[in-house]
Amino acid sequence: MNWRSRLTLLCILAIPAFSGYPLGYFQETIVPGLTLGWIAYALMVHGAAFGLLGPSSYRLALIISLLITLPVVLLGSAISLIALFTRDWTTAGLNVIASHYAALAVTMLTVIPLALAIVAAIPFHRMENRLLNQAGGVSLFQKSALMFTRVCIHVIYFVIPEILEVLREERILNRIMSRQASPGAPKLSLQVRASILVRNMIQVGVEGICSSVRHIPLWAEEIARLPGRESQASTEQNHRNNPD
Amino acid sequence: MNSSLDPISTYFNSYEDREAAFRRAVGFSLARRHAGPAVFWRDFNQIARSETRSSKNGSVAYIPSNPRDCLAFGTPRQVLMASLMSAANSGNISEKHVLETARQFEISELLSQPIRTLSGGETVQLALAKTTVSMPLFSHVVVASPFTWLSNTNRHLLEHLNTVCKRSRKPLSIMALAGEGDLDTIGPSDPFIRPSPSQISFRLKMTDVQIPLMVSLHPLATRGAYAAIENITLDLISPCLMVGDNGQGKSLLARTIAHAVSAKGHVVLESPHAQQPPRLLFQDVLSQTMLRSFGALSHKPPKGHSDQIYSCYCELQRHYANARKQAPPHQSVPIGDWSDNQHSLVDIKTILVAARLAGKPSALILDEPDWGMSRSSAVAFVSAVIATAHRQQTAVMLISHKPWWYTIAGSLLRVTRSSVAGDQTSASPVFTIGLELETNPS
């Protein structure tokens, strides 16, 4: 399957997430907050992402989705529970919070892998190559497109792999999953492990943003320096006027 | 040492001094990463506000201490194409021009490879090629610490840039760290103290190791492509030195041993702490500061409370200070206090090593440990790391293309990369990394 077919298929698959159609017809609740429609849709998205991206890219997309979803859901539900506890603790209120965050988790774990699969299906490198191989200069629109592809390529093939390498080397996941910080050290409570997770997620987020934007001034300068269509035309005109 | 380059080289004793001088010469470069988010955003804001990058003396072509930071595009072909287009102010650049430039700088085989996957030396080669072809656009050229990355066999490329600069009457200045370009092995005048115990034996076993390249080499390789590492079982003595020219796969090997990249197969390191995984300090350690909250680390632990990281930091600091006494102190910078508000690069490296040694890993791997350090600082730092690691029975592996470390190496491993010809679209190795135990010439 070529990239155009893959992209088309993934874009069609994204329609229910944006429009709600036909998910609204399958409102049967499986557990509070989760409908049959959303669960079936989530399974379909993950099946398609696995088939179209392959196991290693799918795993990467899943890890990124989990890293984004978990802190949002855990922190959000914790804050809501604290608010509920301090104001008016009722079982009904608890049910509302539980169903809201269960729905949010499933939505995020469906939409984020789908968005990542769409981004992965676009051949940014080929686009960048084509934009740079313009006989007769690079137009302003092409320069803007070049900047856009540059940012995408940098984030996908530079920022994320680099962060993952650091996380792997630090064995962050093992540290959060294991009960001890190191052999012989006192056991870590769930609360401590949750705080390690949240702290690391914030640091990863800050690093991700800093690394993503860091080279923008350099790219802007280098892309702006590429010969535009007008400068190309004027250079040729000068050559015609002054052949020597 | 570098006869024709010496008159244009300025040497600094610390990373911070060199960076400050480089920033002054270039006008600005990139937002600093090592000084924390506040400094990063201040720099970024300042850069974003500047309309054009220029110093007092006109526009500057620059190669920063991390050469990747001057390459704006994804592959060497794109970098060279864009530079040739800008220099000629024409969109009609033929592939022939790109190939010719690549051939001159010995990067013909790397044109389609993503820059992220190039080795440090290869990245400098590309940056030198880019600077050479962009010469008409700039009034002078500034290069920071090229000797850290370029192996001895590739130094002639820097000489070539110097020749081109002279021919076009554009000054070239090199800002390096003291002793960075030396080729002598560590001798009695260097601040190295033999550790006690001086040697620790360990075994490295690699079986059927395959590193998938799909993510890192996307445009080059399709699904299923991988790099392979030859099956080996080696009995080694710490400190073990892994050597090899630029682009042989030293860093990829280090990341595989430390499980920093996802790889299939078995990598086993049998050492006194075999149950703990090996740890790695990257060449450009700044990316590893991501998960270290320096503010939190810098608080002294309360009295009576033992903190492994703090203890390791103090031990490293003590060994480093002892080693420094063996050489003129002005050639190296001291390790700062744990509770300093502003950490230098040496402090950052020490904190990162302390955080790794605190977990008593089976091995500690230092990838190009001299990055960002003068020769004296680097030798004293490695001396301190080996002493601290050996005291707790942790093996040390050094990765370097510099001959400095031969005299201290217990074992010497040569890393070589062999390209595998054939169809890169099928599931076959794109290249194979081989390891060979060598007799130490020292």
PDB file of C-alpha atoms in Angstrom, chain A residues 6 50-57 59-60 120 122-126 128-138 146 150 153 156-159 161-172 174-175 182-183 199-201 203-204 206-211 213-219 221-223 225-228 231-232 234-236, chain B residues 28-33 37 40-41 44 47-48 52-53 62 66 68-75 77-79 81-83 85-86 88-93 95 114 116 130 134 137-138 212 214-216 218-219 223 255 257-262 275-282 284 286-293 308 352 356 358-359:
ATOM      1  CA  ARG A   6      -2.502   4.774   3.766  1.00  0.00           C
ATOM      2  CA  PHE A  50      -0.801  -1.642  13.910  1.00  0.00           C
ATOM      3  CA  GLY A  51      -1.390  -2.935  10.391  1.00  0.00           C
ATOM      4  CA  LEU A  52      -0.351   0.250   8.609  1.00  0.00           C
ATOM      5  CA  LEU A  53       2.607   1.312  10.751  1.00  0.00           C
ATOM      6  CA  GLY A  54       4.071  -2.052  11.689  1.00  0.00           C
ATOM      7  CA  PRO A  55       4.833  -3.290  15.216  1.00  0.00           C
ATOM      8  CA  SER A  56       7.789  -1.015  16.099  1.00  0.00           C
ATOM      9  CA  SER A  57       6.206   2.269  14.975  1.00  0.00           C
ATOM     10  CA  ARG A  59       4.626   0.521  19.822  1.00  0.00           C
ATOM     11  CA  LEU A  60       6.248   3.960  19.689  1.00  0.00           C
ATOM     12  CA  ALA A 120       3.803   8.915  10.337  1.00  0.00           C
ATOM     13  CA  ILE A 122       3.042  11.480   5.489  1.00  0.00           C
ATOM     14  CA  PRO A 123       6.441  11.196   3.742  1.00  0.00           C
ATOM     15  CA  PHE A 124       7.892  14.452   5.102  1.00  0.00           C
ATOM     16  CA  HIS A 125      11.410  13.636   3.896  1.00  0.00           C
ATOM     17  CA  ARG A 126      10.210  13.209   0.324  1.00  0.00           C
ATOM     18  CA  GLU A 128      11.268  18.306   1.910  1.00  0.00           C
ATOM     19  CA  ASN A 129      13.474  16.899  -0.858  1.00  0.00           C
ATOM     20  CA  ARG A 130      10.980  17.941  -3.522  1.00  0.00           C
ATOM     21  CA  LEU A 131      10.639  21.459  -2.080  1.00  0.00           C
ATOM     22  CA  LEU A 132      14.414  21.889  -2.120  1.00  0.00           C
ATOM     23  CA  ASN A 133      14.764  20.643  -5.700  1.00  0.00           C
ATOM     24  CA  GLN A 134      12.918  23.546  -7.295  1.00  0.00           C
ATOM     25  CA  ALA A 135      14.419  24.667 -10.570  1.00  0.00           C
ATOM     26  CA  GLY A 136      14.081  28.438 -10.725  1.00  0.00           C
ATOM     27  CA  GLY A 137      14.093  29.192  -6.986  1.00  0.00           C
ATOM     28  CA  VAL A 138      11.812  28.570  -4.018  1.00  0.00           C
ATOM     29  CA  LEU A 146       9.536  23.809   3.903  1.00  0.00           C
ATOM     30  CA  ARG A 150      11.149  20.904   8.854  1.00  0.00           C
ATOM     31  CA  ILE A 153      10.603  16.047  10.695  1.00  0.00           C
ATOM     32  CA  ILE A 156       9.299  13.067  14.762  1.00  0.00           C
ATOM     33  CA  TYR A 157      12.807  11.973  13.829  1.00  0.00           C
ATOM     34  CA  PHE A 158      14.932  13.997  16.223  1.00  0.00           C
ATOM     35  CA  VAL A 159      13.189  15.201  19.373  1.00  0.00           C
ATOM     36  CA  PRO A 161      13.861   9.497  19.442  1.00  0.00           C
ATOM     37  CA  GLU A 162      16.341  11.508  21.517  1.00  0.00           C
ATOM     38  CA  ILE A 163      13.949  11.777  24.460  1.00  0.00           C
ATOM     39  CA  LEU A 164      13.178   8.056  24.209  1.00  0.00           C
ATOM     40  CA  GLU A 165      16.898   7.239  24.274  1.00  0.00           C
ATOM     41  CA  VAL A 166      17.340   9.252  27.452  1.00  0.00           C
ATOM     42  CA  LEU A 167      14.272   7.635  29.034  1.00  0.00           C
ATOM     43  CA  ARG A 168      15.479   4.157  28.096  1.00  0.00           C
ATOM     44  CA  GLU A 169      18.955   4.798  29.455  1.00  0.00           C
ATOM     45  CA  GLU A 170      17.453   6.125  32.705  1.00  0.00           C
ATOM     46  CA  ARG A 171      15.099   3.107  32.904  1.00  0.00           C
ATOM     47  CA  ILE A 172      12.327   5.420  33.960  1.00  0.00           C
ATOM     48  CA  ASN A 174      11.375   0.271  35.527  1.00  0.00           C
ATOM     49  CA  ARG A 175      11.866   2.799  38.305  1.00  0.00           C
ATOM     50  CA  SER A 182      17.553   0.723  44.353  1.00  0.00           C
ATOM     51  CA  PRO A 183      18.377  -2.662  45.913  1.00  0.00           C
ATOM     52  CA  ARG A 199       7.657  15.036  37.732  1.00  0.00           C
ATOM     53  CA  ASN A 200       9.305  13.139  34.901  1.00  0.00           C
ATOM     54  CA  MET A 201       6.411  13.868  32.575  1.00  0.00           C
ATOM     55  CA  GLN A 203      10.462  17.462  32.633  1.00  0.00           C
ATOM     56  CA  VAL A 204       9.943  15.489  29.408  1.00  0.00           C
ATOM     57  CA  VAL A 206       9.615  20.990  28.988  1.00  0.00           C
ATOM     58  CA  GLU A 207      12.500  19.265  27.201  1.00  0.00           C
ATOM     59  CA  GLY A 208      10.233  18.385  24.264  1.00  0.00           C
ATOM     60  CA  ILE A 209       9.091  21.990  23.852  1.00  0.00           C
ATOM     61  CA  CYS A 210      12.617  23.438  24.232  1.00  0.00           C
ATOM     62  CA  SER A 211      14.124  20.946  21.738  1.00  0.00           C
ATOM     63  CA  VAL A 213      11.611  25.248  19.089  1.00  0.00           C
ATOM     64  CA  ARG A 214      15.359  25.593  19.605  1.00  0.00           C
ATOM     65  CA  HIS A 215      16.370  25.434  15.952  1.00  0.00           C
ATOM     66  CA  ILE A 216      13.516  27.543  14.560  1.00  0.00           C
ATOM     67  CA  PRO A 217      15.630  30.756  14.272  1.00  0.00           C
ATOM     68  CA  LEU A 218      18.336  28.783  12.420  1.00  0.00           C
ATOM     69  CA  TRP A 219      15.813  27.223  10.031  1.00  0.00           C
ATOM     70  CA  GLU A 221      17.457  32.151   8.585  1.00  0.00           C
ATOM     71  CA  GLU A 222      18.581  29.349   6.263  1.00  0.00           C
ATOM     72  CA  ILE A 223      15.228  28.936   4.531  1.00  0.00           C
ATOM     73  CA  ARG A 225      18.325  32.721   2.436  1.00  0.00           C
ATOM     74  CA  LEU A 226      17.249  30.267  -0.293  1.00  0.00           C
ATOM     75  CA  PRO A 227      16.873  32.033  -3.643  1.00  0.00           C
ATOM     76  CA  GLY A 228      13.279  33.141  -4.196  1.00  0.00           C
ATOM     77  CA  SER A 231      15.625  36.976  -7.044  1.00  0.00           C
ATOM     78  CA  GLN A 232      16.145  34.127  -9.489  1.00  0.00           C
ATOM     79  CA  SER A 234      16.347  39.244 -11.481  1.00  0.00           C
ATOM     80  CA  THR A 235      19.644  37.308 -11.511  1.00  0.00           C
ATOM     81  CA  GLU A 236      18.789  35.932 -14.947  1.00  0.00           C
TER      82      GLU A 236
ATOM     83  CA  PHE B  28      24.532  34.796  18.701  1.00  0.00           C
ATOM     84  CA  SER B  29      24.044  31.146  17.869  1.00  0.00           C
ATOM     85  CA  LEU B  30      21.422  29.083  19.625  1.00  0.00           C
ATOM     86  CA  ALA B  31      19.635  29.210  22.941  1.00  0.00           C
ATOM     87  CA  ARG B  32      21.839  27.622  25.601  1.00  0.00           C
ATOM     88  CA  ARG B  33      20.610  24.283  26.899  1.00  0.00           C
ATOM     89  CA  PRO B  37      14.970  26.489  31.149  1.00  0.00           C
ATOM     90  CA  PHE B  40      17.054  28.912  27.468  1.00  0.00           C
ATOM     91  CA  TRP B  41      13.903  31.012  27.138  1.00  0.00           C
ATOM     92  CA  PHE B  44      15.415  32.215  22.648  1.00  0.00           C
ATOM     93  CA  ILE B  47      17.311  35.456  19.230  1.00  0.00           C
ATOM     94  CA  ALA B  48      13.724  35.596  18.011  1.00  0.00           C
ATOM     95  CA  THR B  52      19.422  39.431  11.280  1.00  0.00           C
ATOM     96  CA  ARG B  53      22.338  37.581  12.729  1.00  0.00           C
ATOM     97  CA  TYR B  62      29.960  29.274  12.205  1.00  0.00           C
ATOM     98  CA  ASN B  66      27.721  20.705  18.724  1.00  0.00           C
ATOM     99  CA  ARG B  68      24.479  19.575  14.442  1.00  0.00           C
ATOM    100  CA  ASP B  69      23.336  23.004  15.617  1.00  0.00           C
ATOM    101  CA  CYS B  70      24.416  24.692  12.372  1.00  0.00           C
ATOM    102  CA  LEU B  71      22.746  22.213  10.029  1.00  0.00           C
ATOM    103  CA  ALA B  72      19.235  23.302   9.187  1.00  0.00           C
ATOM    104  CA  PHE B  73      18.029  20.407   7.051  1.00  0.00           C
ATOM    105  CA  GLY B  74      17.417  16.697   7.521  1.00  0.00           C
ATOM    106  CA  THR B  75      20.031  15.040   5.318  1.00  0.00           C
ATOM    107  CA  ARG B  77      22.172  16.166   0.464  1.00  0.00           C
ATOM    108  CA  GLN B  78      19.591  18.766   1.523  1.00  0.00           C
ATOM    109  CA  VAL B  79      22.142  20.754   3.539  1.00  0.00           C
ATOM    110  CA  MET B  81      21.830  21.615  -1.939  1.00  0.00           C
ATOM    111  CA  ALA B  82      20.442  24.512   0.141  1.00  0.00           C
ATOM    112  CA  SER B  83      23.922  25.980   0.746  1.00  0.00           C
ATOM    113  CA  MET B  85      21.535  27.377  -3.915  1.00  0.00           C
ATOM    114  CA  SER B  86      21.967  30.220  -1.407  1.00  0.00           C
ATOM    115  CA  ALA B  88      24.839  30.923  -6.080  1.00  0.00           C
ATOM    116  CA  ASN B  89      21.490  32.700  -5.517  1.00  0.00           C
ATOM    117  CA  SER B  90      20.098  30.243  -8.027  1.00  0.00           C
ATOM    118  CA  GLY B  91      17.694  27.349  -7.880  1.00  0.00           C
ATOM    119  CA  ASN B  92      19.458  25.577 -10.729  1.00  0.00           C
ATOM    120  CA  ILE B  93      21.998  23.508  -8.839  1.00  0.00           C
ATOM    121  CA  GLU B  95      23.286  16.965  -8.427  1.00  0.00           C
ATOM    122  CA  PRO B 114      19.476  11.581   8.398  1.00  0.00           C
ATOM    123  CA  ARG B 116      20.719  12.542  13.578  1.00  0.00           C
ATOM    124  CA  LYS B 130      28.564  23.475   4.077  1.00  0.00           C
ATOM    125  CA  SER B 134      28.634  29.042   1.623  1.00  0.00           C
ATOM    126  CA  LEU B 137      27.819  34.707   1.786  1.00  0.00           C
ATOM    127  CA  PHE B 138      30.025  35.423   4.792  1.00  0.00           C
ATOM    128  CA  PRO B 212      16.152  -1.768  13.974  1.00  0.00           C
ATOM    129  CA  MET B 214      13.296   2.096  10.743  1.00  0.00           C
ATOM    130  CA  VAL B 215      12.749   5.083  12.957  1.00  0.00           C
ATOM    131  CA  SER B 216      16.237   6.515  12.892  1.00  0.00           C
ATOM    132  CA  HIS B 218      13.584   6.410   7.732  1.00  0.00           C
ATOM    133  CA  PRO B 219      14.485   7.719   4.278  1.00  0.00           C
ATOM    134  CA  ARG B 223      10.634  -1.583   7.338  1.00  0.00           C
ATOM    135  CA  ARG B 255      23.814   2.787  23.361  1.00  0.00           C
ATOM    136  CA  ILE B 257      25.167  -2.120  25.519  1.00  0.00           C
ATOM    137  CA  ALA B 258      23.422   0.383  27.823  1.00  0.00           C
ATOM    138  CA  HIS B 259      19.984  -0.503  26.373  1.00  0.00           C
ATOM    139  CA  ALA B 260      19.406   3.117  25.357  1.00  0.00           C
ATOM    140  CA  VAL B 261      18.243   1.916  21.947  1.00  0.00           C
ATOM    141  CA  SER B 262      15.751  -0.833  21.403  1.00  0.00           C
ATOM    142  CA  GLN B 275      22.427  -7.954  38.224  1.00  0.00           C
ATOM    143  CA  GLN B 276      22.413  -4.180  37.581  1.00  0.00           C
ATOM    144  CA  PRO B 277      22.233  -2.883  34.000  1.00  0.00           C
ATOM    145  CA  PRO B 278      25.146  -0.890  32.557  1.00  0.00           C
ATOM    146  CA  ARG B 279      24.801   2.901  32.467  1.00  0.00           C
ATOM    147  CA  LEU B 280      25.978   5.364  29.852  1.00  0.00           C
ATOM    148  CA  LEU B 281      27.034   8.994  29.733  1.00  0.00           C
ATOM    149  CA  PHE B 282      26.340  10.288  26.208  1.00  0.00           C
ATOM    150  CA  ASP B 284      26.768  15.423  24.320  1.00  0.00           C
ATOM    151  CA  LEU B 286      23.344  17.994  27.812  1.00  0.00           C
ATOM    152  CA  SER B 287      20.397  15.926  26.575  1.00  0.00           C
ATOM    153  CA  GLN B 288      20.773  13.725  29.659  1.00  0.00           C
ATOM    154  CA  THR B 289      20.186  16.643  31.994  1.00  0.00           C
ATOM    155  CA  MET B 290      16.526  16.399  30.983  1.00  0.00           C
ATOM    156  CA  LEU B 291      15.468  14.310  33.969  1.00  0.00           C
ATOM    157  CA  ARG B 292      17.828  15.826  36.509  1.00  0.00           C
ATOM    158  CA  SER B 293      16.257  18.549  38.496  1.00  0.00           C
ATOM    159  CA  GLN B 308      24.179   7.694  47.585  1.00  0.00           C
ATOM    160  CA  LEU B 352      25.269  12.664  36.041  1.00  0.00           C
ATOM    161  CA  ARG B 356      24.702   6.528  37.696  1.00  0.00           C
ATOM    162  CA  ALA B 358      24.927   5.468  43.006  1.00  0.00           C
ATOM    163  CA  GLY B 359      22.963   2.536  41.550  1.00  0.00           C
TER     164      GLY B 359
END
